[in-house]
mmCIF file of C-alpha atoms and ligand atoms in Angstrom:
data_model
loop_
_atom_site.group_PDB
_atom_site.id
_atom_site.type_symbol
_atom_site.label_atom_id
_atom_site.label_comp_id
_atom_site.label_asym_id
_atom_site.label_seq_id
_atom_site.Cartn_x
_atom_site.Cartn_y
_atom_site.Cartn_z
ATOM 1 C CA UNK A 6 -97.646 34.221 55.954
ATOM 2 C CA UNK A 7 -96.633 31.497 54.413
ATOM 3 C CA UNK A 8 -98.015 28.470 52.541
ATOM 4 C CA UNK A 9 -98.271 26.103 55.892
ATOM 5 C CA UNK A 10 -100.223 29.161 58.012
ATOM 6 C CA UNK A 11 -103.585 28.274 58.719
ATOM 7 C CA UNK A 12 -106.290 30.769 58.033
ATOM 8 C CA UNK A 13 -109.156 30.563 60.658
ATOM 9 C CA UNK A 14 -112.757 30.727 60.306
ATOM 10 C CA UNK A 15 -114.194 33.994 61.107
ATOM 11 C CA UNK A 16 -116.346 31.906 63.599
ATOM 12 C CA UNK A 17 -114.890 31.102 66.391
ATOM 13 C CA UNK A 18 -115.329 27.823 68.004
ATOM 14 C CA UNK A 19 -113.954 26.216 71.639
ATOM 15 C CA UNK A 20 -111.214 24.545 71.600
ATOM 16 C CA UNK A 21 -112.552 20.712 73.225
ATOM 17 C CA UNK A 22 -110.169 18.253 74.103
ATOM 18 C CA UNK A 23 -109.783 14.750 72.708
ATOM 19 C CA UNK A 24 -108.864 12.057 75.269
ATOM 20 C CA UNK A 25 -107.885 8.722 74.673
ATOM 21 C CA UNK A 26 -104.402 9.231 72.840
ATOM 22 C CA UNK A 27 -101.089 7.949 75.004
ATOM 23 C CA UNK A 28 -98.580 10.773 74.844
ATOM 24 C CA UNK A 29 -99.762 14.054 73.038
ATOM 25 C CA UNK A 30 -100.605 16.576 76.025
ATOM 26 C CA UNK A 31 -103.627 18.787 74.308
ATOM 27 C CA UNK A 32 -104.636 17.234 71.644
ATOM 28 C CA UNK A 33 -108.152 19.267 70.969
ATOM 29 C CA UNK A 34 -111.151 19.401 68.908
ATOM 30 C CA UNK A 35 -112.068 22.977 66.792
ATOM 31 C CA UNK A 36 -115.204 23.356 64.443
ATOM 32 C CA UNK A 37 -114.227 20.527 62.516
ATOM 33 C CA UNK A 38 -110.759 20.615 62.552
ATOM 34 C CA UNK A 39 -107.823 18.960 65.147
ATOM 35 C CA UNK A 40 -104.604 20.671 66.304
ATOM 36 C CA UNK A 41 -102.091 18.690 67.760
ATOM 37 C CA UNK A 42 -98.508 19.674 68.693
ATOM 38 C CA UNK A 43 -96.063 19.347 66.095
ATOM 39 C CA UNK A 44 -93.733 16.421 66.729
ATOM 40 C CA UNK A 45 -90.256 15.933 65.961
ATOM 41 C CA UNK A 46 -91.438 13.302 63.008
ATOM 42 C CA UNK A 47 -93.458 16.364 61.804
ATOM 43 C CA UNK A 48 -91.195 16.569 58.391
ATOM 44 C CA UNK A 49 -92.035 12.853 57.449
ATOM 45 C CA UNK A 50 -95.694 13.250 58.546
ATOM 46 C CA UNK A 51 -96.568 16.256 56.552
ATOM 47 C CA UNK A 52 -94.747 14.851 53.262
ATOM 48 C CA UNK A 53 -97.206 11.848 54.163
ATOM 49 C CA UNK A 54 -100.042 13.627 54.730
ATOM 50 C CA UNK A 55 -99.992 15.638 51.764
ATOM 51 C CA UNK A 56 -99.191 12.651 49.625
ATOM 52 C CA UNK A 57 -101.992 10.719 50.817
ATOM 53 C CA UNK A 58 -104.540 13.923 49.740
ATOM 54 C CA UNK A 59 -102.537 13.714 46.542
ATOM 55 C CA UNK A 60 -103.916 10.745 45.521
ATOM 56 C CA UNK A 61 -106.870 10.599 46.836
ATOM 57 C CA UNK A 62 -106.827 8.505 49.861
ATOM 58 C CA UNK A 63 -109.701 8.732 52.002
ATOM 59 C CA UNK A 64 -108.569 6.825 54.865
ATOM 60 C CA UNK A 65 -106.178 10.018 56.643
ATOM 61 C CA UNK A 66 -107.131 12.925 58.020
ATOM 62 C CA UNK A 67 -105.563 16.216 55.690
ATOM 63 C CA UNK A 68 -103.392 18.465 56.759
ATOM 64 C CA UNK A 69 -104.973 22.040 56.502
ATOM 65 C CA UNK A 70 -101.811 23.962 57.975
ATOM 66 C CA UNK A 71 -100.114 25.569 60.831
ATOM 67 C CA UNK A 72 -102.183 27.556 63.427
ATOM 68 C CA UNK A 73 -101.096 30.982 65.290
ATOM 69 C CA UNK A 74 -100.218 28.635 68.352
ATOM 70 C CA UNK A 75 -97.868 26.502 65.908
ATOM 71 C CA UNK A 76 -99.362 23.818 66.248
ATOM 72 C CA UNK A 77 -100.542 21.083 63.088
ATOM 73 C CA UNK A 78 -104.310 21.998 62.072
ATOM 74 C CA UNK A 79 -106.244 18.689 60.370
ATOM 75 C CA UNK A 80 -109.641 17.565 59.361
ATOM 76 C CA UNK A 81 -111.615 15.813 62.466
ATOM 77 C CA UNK A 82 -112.530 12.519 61.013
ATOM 78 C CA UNK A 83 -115.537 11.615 61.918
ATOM 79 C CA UNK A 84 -116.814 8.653 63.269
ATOM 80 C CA UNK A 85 -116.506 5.927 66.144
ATOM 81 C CA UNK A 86 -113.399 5.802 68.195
ATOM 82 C CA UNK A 87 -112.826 3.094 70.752
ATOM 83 C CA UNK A 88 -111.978 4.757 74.240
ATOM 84 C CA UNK A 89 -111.639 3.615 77.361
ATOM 85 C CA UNK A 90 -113.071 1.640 79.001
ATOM 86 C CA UNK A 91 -112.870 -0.638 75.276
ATOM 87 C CA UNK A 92 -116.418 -1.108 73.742
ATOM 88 C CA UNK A 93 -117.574 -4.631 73.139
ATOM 89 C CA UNK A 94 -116.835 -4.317 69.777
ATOM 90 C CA UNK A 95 -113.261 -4.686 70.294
ATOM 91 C CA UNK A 96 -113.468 -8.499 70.070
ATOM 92 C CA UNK A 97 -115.954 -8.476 67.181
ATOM 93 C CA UNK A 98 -114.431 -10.446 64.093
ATOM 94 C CA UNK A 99 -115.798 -8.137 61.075
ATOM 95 C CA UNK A 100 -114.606 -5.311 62.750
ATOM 96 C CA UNK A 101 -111.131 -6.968 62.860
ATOM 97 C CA UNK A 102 -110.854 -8.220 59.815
ATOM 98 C CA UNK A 103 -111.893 -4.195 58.351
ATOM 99 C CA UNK A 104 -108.999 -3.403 60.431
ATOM 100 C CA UNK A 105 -106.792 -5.970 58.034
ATOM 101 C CA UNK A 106 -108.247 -4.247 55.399
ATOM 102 C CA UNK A 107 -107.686 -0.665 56.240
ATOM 103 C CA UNK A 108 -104.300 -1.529 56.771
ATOM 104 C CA UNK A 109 -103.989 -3.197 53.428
ATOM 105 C CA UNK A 110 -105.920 -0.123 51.304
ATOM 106 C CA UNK A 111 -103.039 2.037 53.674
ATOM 107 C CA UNK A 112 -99.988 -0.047 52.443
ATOM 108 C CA UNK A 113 -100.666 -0.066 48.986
ATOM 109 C CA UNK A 114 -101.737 3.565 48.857
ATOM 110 C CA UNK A 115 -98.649 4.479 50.576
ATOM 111 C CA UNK A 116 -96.195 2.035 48.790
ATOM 112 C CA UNK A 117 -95.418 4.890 45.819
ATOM 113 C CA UNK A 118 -94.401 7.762 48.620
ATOM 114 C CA UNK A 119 -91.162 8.927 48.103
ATOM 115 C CA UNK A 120 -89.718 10.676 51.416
ATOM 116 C CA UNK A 121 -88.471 14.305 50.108
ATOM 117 C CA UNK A 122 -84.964 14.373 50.450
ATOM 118 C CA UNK A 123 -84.168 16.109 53.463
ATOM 119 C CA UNK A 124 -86.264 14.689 55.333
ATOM 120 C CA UNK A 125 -85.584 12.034 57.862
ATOM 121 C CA UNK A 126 -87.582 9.795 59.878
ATOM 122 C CA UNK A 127 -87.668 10.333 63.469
ATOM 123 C CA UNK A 128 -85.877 6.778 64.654
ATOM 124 C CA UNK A 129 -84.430 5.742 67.719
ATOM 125 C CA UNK A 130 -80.624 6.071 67.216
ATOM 126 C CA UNK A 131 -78.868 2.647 67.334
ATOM 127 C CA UNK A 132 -77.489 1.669 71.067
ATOM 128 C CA UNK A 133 -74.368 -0.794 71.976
ATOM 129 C CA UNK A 134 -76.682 -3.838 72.855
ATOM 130 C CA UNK A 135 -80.104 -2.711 71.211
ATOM 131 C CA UNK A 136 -81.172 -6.144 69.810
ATOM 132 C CA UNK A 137 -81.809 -5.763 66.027
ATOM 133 C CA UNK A 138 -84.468 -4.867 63.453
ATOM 134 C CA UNK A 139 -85.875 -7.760 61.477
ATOM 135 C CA UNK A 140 -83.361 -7.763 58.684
ATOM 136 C CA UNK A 141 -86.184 -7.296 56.093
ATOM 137 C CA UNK A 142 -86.148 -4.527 53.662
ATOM 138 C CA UNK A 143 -87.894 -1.699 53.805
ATOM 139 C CA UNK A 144 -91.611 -1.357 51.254
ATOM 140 C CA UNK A 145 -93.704 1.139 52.754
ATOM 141 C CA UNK A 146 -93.649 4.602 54.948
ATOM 142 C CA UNK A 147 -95.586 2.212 57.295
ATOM 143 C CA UNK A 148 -97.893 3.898 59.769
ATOM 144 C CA UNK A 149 -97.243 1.840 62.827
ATOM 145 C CA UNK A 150 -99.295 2.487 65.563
ATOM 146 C CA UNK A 151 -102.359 0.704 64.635
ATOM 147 C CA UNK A 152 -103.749 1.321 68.406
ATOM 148 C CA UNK A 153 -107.469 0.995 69.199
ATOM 149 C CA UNK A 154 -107.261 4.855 69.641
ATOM 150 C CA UNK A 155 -105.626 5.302 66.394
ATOM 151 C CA UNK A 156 -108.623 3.678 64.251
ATOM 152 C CA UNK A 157 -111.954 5.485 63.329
ATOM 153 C CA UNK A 158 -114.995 3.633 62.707
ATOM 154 C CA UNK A 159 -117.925 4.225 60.396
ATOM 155 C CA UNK A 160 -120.973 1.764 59.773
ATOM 156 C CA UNK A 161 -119.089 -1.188 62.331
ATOM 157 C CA UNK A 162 -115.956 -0.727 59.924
ATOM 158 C CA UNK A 163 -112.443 0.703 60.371
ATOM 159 C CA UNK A 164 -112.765 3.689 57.758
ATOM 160 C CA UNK A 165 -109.495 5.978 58.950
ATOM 161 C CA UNK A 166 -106.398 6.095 60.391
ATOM 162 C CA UNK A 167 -105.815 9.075 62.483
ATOM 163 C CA UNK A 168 -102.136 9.678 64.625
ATOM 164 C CA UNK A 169 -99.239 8.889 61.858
ATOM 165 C CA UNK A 170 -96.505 9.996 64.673
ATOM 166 C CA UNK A 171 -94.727 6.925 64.360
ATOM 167 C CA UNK A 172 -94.336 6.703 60.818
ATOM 168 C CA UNK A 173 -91.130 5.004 59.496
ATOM 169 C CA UNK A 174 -90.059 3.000 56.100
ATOM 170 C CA UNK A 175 -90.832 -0.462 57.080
ATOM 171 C CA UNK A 176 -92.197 -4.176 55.722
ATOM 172 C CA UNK A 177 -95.490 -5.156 54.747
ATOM 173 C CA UNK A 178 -95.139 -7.647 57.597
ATOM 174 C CA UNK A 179 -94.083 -5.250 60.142
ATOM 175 C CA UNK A 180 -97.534 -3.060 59.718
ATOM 176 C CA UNK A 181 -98.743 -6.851 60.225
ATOM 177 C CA UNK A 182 -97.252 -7.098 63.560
ATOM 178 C CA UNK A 183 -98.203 -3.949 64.193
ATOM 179 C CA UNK A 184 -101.883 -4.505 63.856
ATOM 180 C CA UNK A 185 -102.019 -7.561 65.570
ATOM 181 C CA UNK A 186 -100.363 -6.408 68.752
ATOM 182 C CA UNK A 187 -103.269 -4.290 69.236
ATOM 183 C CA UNK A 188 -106.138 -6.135 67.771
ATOM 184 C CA UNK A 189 -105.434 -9.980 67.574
ATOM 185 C CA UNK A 190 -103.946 -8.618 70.840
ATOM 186 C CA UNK A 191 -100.140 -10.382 71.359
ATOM 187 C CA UNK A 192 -99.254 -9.881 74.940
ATOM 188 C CA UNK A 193 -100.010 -11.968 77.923
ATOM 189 C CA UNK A 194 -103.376 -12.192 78.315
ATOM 190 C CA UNK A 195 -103.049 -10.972 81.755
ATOM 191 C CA UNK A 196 -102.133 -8.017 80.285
ATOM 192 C CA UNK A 197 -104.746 -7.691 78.038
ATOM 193 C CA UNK A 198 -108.406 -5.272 77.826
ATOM 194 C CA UNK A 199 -111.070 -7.798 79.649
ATOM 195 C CA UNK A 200 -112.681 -8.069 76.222
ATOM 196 C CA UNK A 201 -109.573 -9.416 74.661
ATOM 197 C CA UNK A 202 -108.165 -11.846 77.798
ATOM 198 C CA UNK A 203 -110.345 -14.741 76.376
ATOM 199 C CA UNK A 204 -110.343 -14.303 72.595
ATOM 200 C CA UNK A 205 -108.545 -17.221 70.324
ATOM 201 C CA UNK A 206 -105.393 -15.277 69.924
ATOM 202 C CA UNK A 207 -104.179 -17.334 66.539
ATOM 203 C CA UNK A 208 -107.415 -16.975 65.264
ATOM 204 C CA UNK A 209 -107.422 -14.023 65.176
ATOM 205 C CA UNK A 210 -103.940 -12.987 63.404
ATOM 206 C CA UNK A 211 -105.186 -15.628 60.733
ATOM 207 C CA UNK A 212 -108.454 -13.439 60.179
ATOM 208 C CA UNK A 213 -106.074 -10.225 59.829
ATOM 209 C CA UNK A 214 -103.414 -11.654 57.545
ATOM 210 C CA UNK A 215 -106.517 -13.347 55.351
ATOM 211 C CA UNK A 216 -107.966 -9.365 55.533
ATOM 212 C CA UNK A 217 -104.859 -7.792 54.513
ATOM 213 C CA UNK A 218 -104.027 -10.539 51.764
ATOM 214 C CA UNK A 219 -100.310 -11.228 53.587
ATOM 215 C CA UNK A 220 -98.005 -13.434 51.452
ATOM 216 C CA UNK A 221 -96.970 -16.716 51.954
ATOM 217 C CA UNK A 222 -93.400 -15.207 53.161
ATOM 218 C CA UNK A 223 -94.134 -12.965 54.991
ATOM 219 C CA UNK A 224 -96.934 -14.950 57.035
ATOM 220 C CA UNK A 225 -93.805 -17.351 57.295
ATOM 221 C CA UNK A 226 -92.191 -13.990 58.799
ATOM 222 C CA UNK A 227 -94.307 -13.224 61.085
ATOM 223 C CA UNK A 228 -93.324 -14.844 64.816
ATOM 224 C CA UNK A 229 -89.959 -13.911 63.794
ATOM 225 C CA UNK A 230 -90.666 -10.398 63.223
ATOM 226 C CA UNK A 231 -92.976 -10.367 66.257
ATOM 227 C CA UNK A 232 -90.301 -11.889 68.909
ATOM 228 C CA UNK A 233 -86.933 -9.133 66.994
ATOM 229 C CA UNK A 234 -89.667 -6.356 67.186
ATOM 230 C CA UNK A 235 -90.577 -6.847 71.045
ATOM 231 C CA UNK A 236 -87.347 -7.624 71.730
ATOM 232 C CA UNK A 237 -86.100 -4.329 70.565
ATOM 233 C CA UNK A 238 -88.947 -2.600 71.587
ATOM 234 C CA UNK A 239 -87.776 -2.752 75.190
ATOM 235 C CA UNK A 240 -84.787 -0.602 74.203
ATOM 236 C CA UNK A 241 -86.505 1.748 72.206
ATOM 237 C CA UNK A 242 -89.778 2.703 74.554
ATOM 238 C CA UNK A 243 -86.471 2.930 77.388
ATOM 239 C CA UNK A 244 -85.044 5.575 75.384
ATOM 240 C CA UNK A 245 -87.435 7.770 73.829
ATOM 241 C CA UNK A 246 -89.123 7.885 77.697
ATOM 242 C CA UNK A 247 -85.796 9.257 78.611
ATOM 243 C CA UNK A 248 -85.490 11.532 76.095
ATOM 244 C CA UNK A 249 -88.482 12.698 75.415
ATOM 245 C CA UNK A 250 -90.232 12.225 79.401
ATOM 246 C CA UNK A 251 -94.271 12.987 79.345
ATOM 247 C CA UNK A 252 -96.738 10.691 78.099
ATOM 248 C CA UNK A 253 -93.659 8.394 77.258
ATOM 249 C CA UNK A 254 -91.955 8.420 80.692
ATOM 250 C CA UNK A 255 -95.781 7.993 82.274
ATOM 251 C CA UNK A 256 -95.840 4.353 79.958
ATOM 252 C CA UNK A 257 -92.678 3.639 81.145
ATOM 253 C CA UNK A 258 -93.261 4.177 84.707
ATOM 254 C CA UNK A 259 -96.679 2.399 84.384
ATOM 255 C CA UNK A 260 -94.697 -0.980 83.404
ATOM 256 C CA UNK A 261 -94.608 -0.870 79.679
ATOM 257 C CA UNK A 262 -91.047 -2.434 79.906
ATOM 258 C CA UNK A 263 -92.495 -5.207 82.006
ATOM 259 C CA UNK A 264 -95.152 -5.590 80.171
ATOM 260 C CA UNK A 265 -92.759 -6.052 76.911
ATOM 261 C CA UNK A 266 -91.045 -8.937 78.135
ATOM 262 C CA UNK A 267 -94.184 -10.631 79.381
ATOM 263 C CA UNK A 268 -95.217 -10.522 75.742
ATOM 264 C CA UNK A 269 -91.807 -11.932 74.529
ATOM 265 C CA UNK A 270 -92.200 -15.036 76.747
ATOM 266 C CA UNK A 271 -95.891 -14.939 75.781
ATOM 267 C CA UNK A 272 -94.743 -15.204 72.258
ATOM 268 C CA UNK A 273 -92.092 -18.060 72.567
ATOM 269 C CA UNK A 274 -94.929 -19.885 74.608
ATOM 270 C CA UNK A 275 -97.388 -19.352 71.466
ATOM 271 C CA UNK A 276 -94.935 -19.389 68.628
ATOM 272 C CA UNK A 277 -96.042 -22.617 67.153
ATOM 273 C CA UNK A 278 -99.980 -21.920 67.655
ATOM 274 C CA UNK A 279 -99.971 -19.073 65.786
ATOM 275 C CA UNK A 280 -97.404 -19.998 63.267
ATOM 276 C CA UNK A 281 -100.011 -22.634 62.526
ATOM 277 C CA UNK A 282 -103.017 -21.029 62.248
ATOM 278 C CA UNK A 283 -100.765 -17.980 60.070
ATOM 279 C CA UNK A 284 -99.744 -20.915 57.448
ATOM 280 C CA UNK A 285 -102.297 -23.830 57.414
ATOM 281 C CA UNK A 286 -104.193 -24.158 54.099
HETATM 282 N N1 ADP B 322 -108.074 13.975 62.905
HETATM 283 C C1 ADP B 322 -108.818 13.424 63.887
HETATM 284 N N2 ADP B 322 -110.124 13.154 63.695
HETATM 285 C C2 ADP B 322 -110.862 12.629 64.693
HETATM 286 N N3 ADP B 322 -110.397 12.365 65.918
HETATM 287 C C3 ADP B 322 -109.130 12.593 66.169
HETATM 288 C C4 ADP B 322 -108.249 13.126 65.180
HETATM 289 N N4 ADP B 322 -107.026 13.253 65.733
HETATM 290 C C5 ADP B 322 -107.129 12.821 66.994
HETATM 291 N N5 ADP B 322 -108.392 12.419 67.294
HETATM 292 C C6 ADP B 322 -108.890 11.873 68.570
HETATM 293 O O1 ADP B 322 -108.009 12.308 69.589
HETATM 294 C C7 ADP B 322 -107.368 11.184 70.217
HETATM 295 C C8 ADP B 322 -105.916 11.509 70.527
HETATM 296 O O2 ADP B 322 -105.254 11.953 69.357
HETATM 297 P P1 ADP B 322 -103.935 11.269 68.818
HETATM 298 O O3 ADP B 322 -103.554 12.043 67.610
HETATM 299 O O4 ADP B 322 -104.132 9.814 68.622
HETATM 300 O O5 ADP B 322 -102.930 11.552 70.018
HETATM 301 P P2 ADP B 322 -101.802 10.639 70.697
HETATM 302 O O6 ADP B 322 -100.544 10.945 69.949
HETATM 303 O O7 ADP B 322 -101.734 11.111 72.114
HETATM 304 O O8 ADP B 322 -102.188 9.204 70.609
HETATM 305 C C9 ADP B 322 -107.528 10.040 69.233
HETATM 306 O O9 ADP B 322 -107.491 8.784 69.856
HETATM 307 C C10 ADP B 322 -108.873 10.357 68.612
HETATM 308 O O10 ADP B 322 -109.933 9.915 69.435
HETATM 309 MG MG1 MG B 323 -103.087 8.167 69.174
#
């Protein structure tokens, strides 16, 4: 046994499954706990996991082990998840702007992680033609996917983060990005929830950059980030659906790719609008 191996309860309790992730099959519910597959960013994510219970962060689930079926026991967070269909809530402005501010607490928590050496981030592997990164330097292990599914609520406030599979070295203004492609949302609205299809998009990305506290430079960042990040994007949800197939091939069949260059004409369209509202006084 080692140090990772998860002792159970001597209660047993049935295993109930958690909907509403994108592309881990089985993700389930036991007594209070959550096991997940391990993923191949596992290495990074435990490292991260275990720092973030190292200082004291309360806004991550902990990582209690391995289980006899190998797969990553953690601490069910409780709280208020949005699902599908989206609750009305999605479009409420306090709630975003908690969002900013969860991902703010996250950053700075996060920003004196050291990734053990050895371990490597799980990134797609550079292609002949993959348009490029945004050529800022790296500040945080940033989390990523800051997806409606990936946020738990407590008291009408984002209180957790739950799902740090995507976890990578990144910019401030990348977790940004990240947080308003779900929640300010950028994409075409067609493509948008209902709840979201009529909401002031610029607006919006000023109340999260206000909520996370985003520097002058990097709010100056921002559409440029946004446009190199979708761009690339394309590429990268192409490839890891090929190589990976399941919940990621299902996106891809769906029309994610589509969908991604919808949102990078949506974005030239907008560029100025919410470059504005991102740098006014
Ligand atoms: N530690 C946790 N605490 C509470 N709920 C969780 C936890 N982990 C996952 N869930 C729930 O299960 C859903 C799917 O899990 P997630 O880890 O996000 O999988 P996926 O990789 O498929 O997105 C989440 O949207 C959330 O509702
Ligand atoms: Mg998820």
């Amino acid at each position: 046994m080692n140090s990772l191996t998860y002792v159970e309860s001597s209660e047993p309790h049935p295993e109930i499954p958690l909907l509403g992730g994108d592309v881990t099959e089985g993700v389930v519910r036991v007594g209070d706990t959550v096991r997940r597959q391990v993923g191949p960013n596992a290495p990074l994510v435990h490292a991260l996991l275990r720092y973030l219970e190292e200082i004291g962060f309360a806004g991550a689930p902990r990582l209690l082990g391995i289980d006899a079926a190998g797969r990553e026991v953690l601490t069910f967070v409780p709280g208020e998840v949005a699902g599908r269909p989206r609750p009305a809530w999605i479009a409420d402005e306090e709630r975003l702007a908690s969002v900013g501010r969860l991902v703010r607490d996250y950053d700075d928590a996060v920003a004196g992680f050291v990734i053990p050496e050895g371990v490597r981030p799980d990134e797609v592997t550079e292609q002949p033609g993959m348009p490029p990164a945004p050529p800022y330097p790296a500040e945080v292990v940033g989390h990523m996917d800051y997806t409606p599914d990936n946020i738990v609520f407590r008291d009408g406030r984002a209180a957790a983060l739950i799902d740090f599979d995507v976890a990578k070295p990144v910019a401030r203004v990348d977790e940004v990005y990240n947080a308003m492609l779900y929640w300010a949302p950028l994409c075409d609205p067609a493509d948008a929830d209902p709840l979201l299809r009529k909401v002031d998009v610029p607006r919006r990305c000023r109340i999260l950059a206000d909520a996370y506290g985003m520097s002058d430079v990097d709010r100056s960042r921002l559409v440029e980030v946004a446009v190199l990040r979708t761009r690339r994007s394309w590429f990268s949800m192409k490839q890891i659906a090929e190589e990976r197939g399941g919940g990621w091939a299902r996106m891809w069949d769906e029309g994610v790719g589509d969908r991604i260059k919808r949102r990078e004409a949506w974005l030239e369209r907008n560029a100025a609008a919410i470059d504005g509202a991102l740098n006014a006084p």
